[in-house]
XYZ file of C-alpha atoms in Angstrom:
122
model
C -0.994 -18.744 -9.845
C 1.360 -16.292 -8.141
C 3.627 -16.910 -5.173
C 4.620 -13.655 -3.505
C 8.057 -13.303 -1.958
C 8.945 -10.303 0.195
C 12.497 -9.358 1.102
C 14.626 -6.528 2.438
C 13.502 -6.372 6.039
C 16.133 -5.763 8.688
C 16.905 -4.245 12.058
C 17.350 -0.500 11.729
C 17.677 2.450 14.101
C 14.967 5.105 14.335
C 15.400 7.577 11.511
C 16.980 4.971 9.286
C 15.890 3.657 5.913
C 15.098 0.341 4.267
C 13.899 -0.760 0.856
C 11.567 -3.727 0.672
C 11.020 -5.791 -2.459
C 8.075 -7.904 -3.546
C 8.598 -10.424 -6.321
C 6.565 -13.166 -7.925
C 7.913 -16.701 -7.856
C 6.718 -19.304 -10.339
C 4.583 -16.799 -12.187
C 4.095 -13.080 -12.662
C 1.611 -10.625 -11.269
C -0.121 -8.174 -13.541
C -2.880 -6.797 -11.352
C -3.803 -3.196 -11.903
C -3.345 -2.396 -8.225
C -0.722 -3.808 -5.880
C -0.133 -2.897 -2.279
C 1.980 -3.251 0.827
C 0.561 -4.341 4.166
C 2.017 -4.851 7.618
C 1.165 -6.590 10.845
C 2.627 -5.785 14.228
C 2.371 -8.144 17.215
C -1.054 -7.944 18.805
C -2.462 -5.819 16.014
C -4.603 -6.400 12.954
C -2.958 -6.481 9.578
C -3.125 -3.001 8.095
C -2.753 -1.535 4.653
C 0.304 0.659 4.112
C 0.457 1.757 0.474
C -0.926 0.970 -2.968
C 0.104 1.613 -6.542
C -1.664 1.201 -9.872
C -0.063 -0.089 -13.043
C -0.057 3.510 -14.228
C 1.924 4.692 -11.225
C -0.784 6.346 -9.141
C -0.133 5.892 -5.430
C -1.962 6.085 -2.124
C -0.589 5.841 1.397
C -1.896 5.242 4.854
C -1.783 8.387 6.962
C 0.775 6.803 9.266
C 3.400 6.576 6.517
C 2.645 9.548 4.278
C 5.736 11.572 3.534
C 8.049 8.813 4.729
C 7.364 5.790 2.502
C 7.433 5.565 -1.285
C 5.870 2.709 -3.237
C 7.099 1.883 -6.739
C 6.372 -0.842 -9.253
C 8.273 -2.360 -12.161
C 5.654 -3.971 -14.356
C 8.210 -5.483 -16.737
C 9.968 -7.297 -13.900
C 6.798 -8.052 -12.004
C 8.310 -6.525 -8.881
C 7.256 -3.886 -6.406
C 9.219 -1.878 -3.867
C 8.645 0.070 -0.699
C 11.247 2.677 0.161
C 10.948 3.435 3.859
C 12.645 6.540 5.229
C 12.574 8.217 8.629
C 11.597 4.935 10.213
C 9.929 4.968 13.609
C 9.631 2.235 16.244
C 5.928 2.006 15.463
C 6.841 0.877 11.940
C 8.071 -2.389 13.438
C 6.048 -5.167 11.808
C 6.086 -7.973 9.307
C 5.528 -6.464 5.874
C 3.597 -8.209 3.115
C 2.579 -7.467 -0.446
C -0.638 -8.410 -2.177
C -3.250 -7.315 -4.688
C -6.166 -5.504 -3.084
C -9.681 -6.699 -3.739
C -11.809 -3.616 -3.834
C -10.536 -0.791 -1.665
C -6.857 -1.122 -0.833
C -7.454 0.128 2.698
C -9.364 -3.076 3.477
C -6.428 -5.245 4.531
C -8.657 -8.280 4.922
C -9.640 -8.372 1.263
C -6.865 -9.423 -1.116
C -6.652 -11.469 -4.304
C -3.502 -13.531 -3.761
C -2.209 -15.920 -1.147
C -0.131 -14.203 1.528
C 3.605 -14.758 1.388
C 5.868 -15.146 4.407
C 6.480 -11.424 4.695
C 9.682 -9.702 5.717
C 10.357 -8.432 9.215
C 11.203 -4.801 9.832
C 12.407 -3.907 13.303
C 13.047 -0.283 14.219
C 14.861 0.017 17.516
C 17.794 1.726 19.179
């Protein structure tokens, strides 16, 4: 069993950067595909980015060119480097293992963690 722990969220100005981390507590995760998700107030949880164990990546259109997902299989950790942040990036960010297509944010393999809050505001 894997307990996911997200960290790194903060308050940042538009155009700023943050790096989020996703780590396993009490176990390790070794799923072929891992992803980042986010949920803003009043909105559905949405998929943000995904990465395979081999390093192949996919991104939601809203973050392409601004976010970079990486994965350290040895450490069992995953990261999301967020650059050129916009107010619309404000959300609670979560990590998980997609079940099927990563873009389906409602289908994941692991229990959701608490997430980490990212607030982009002047």
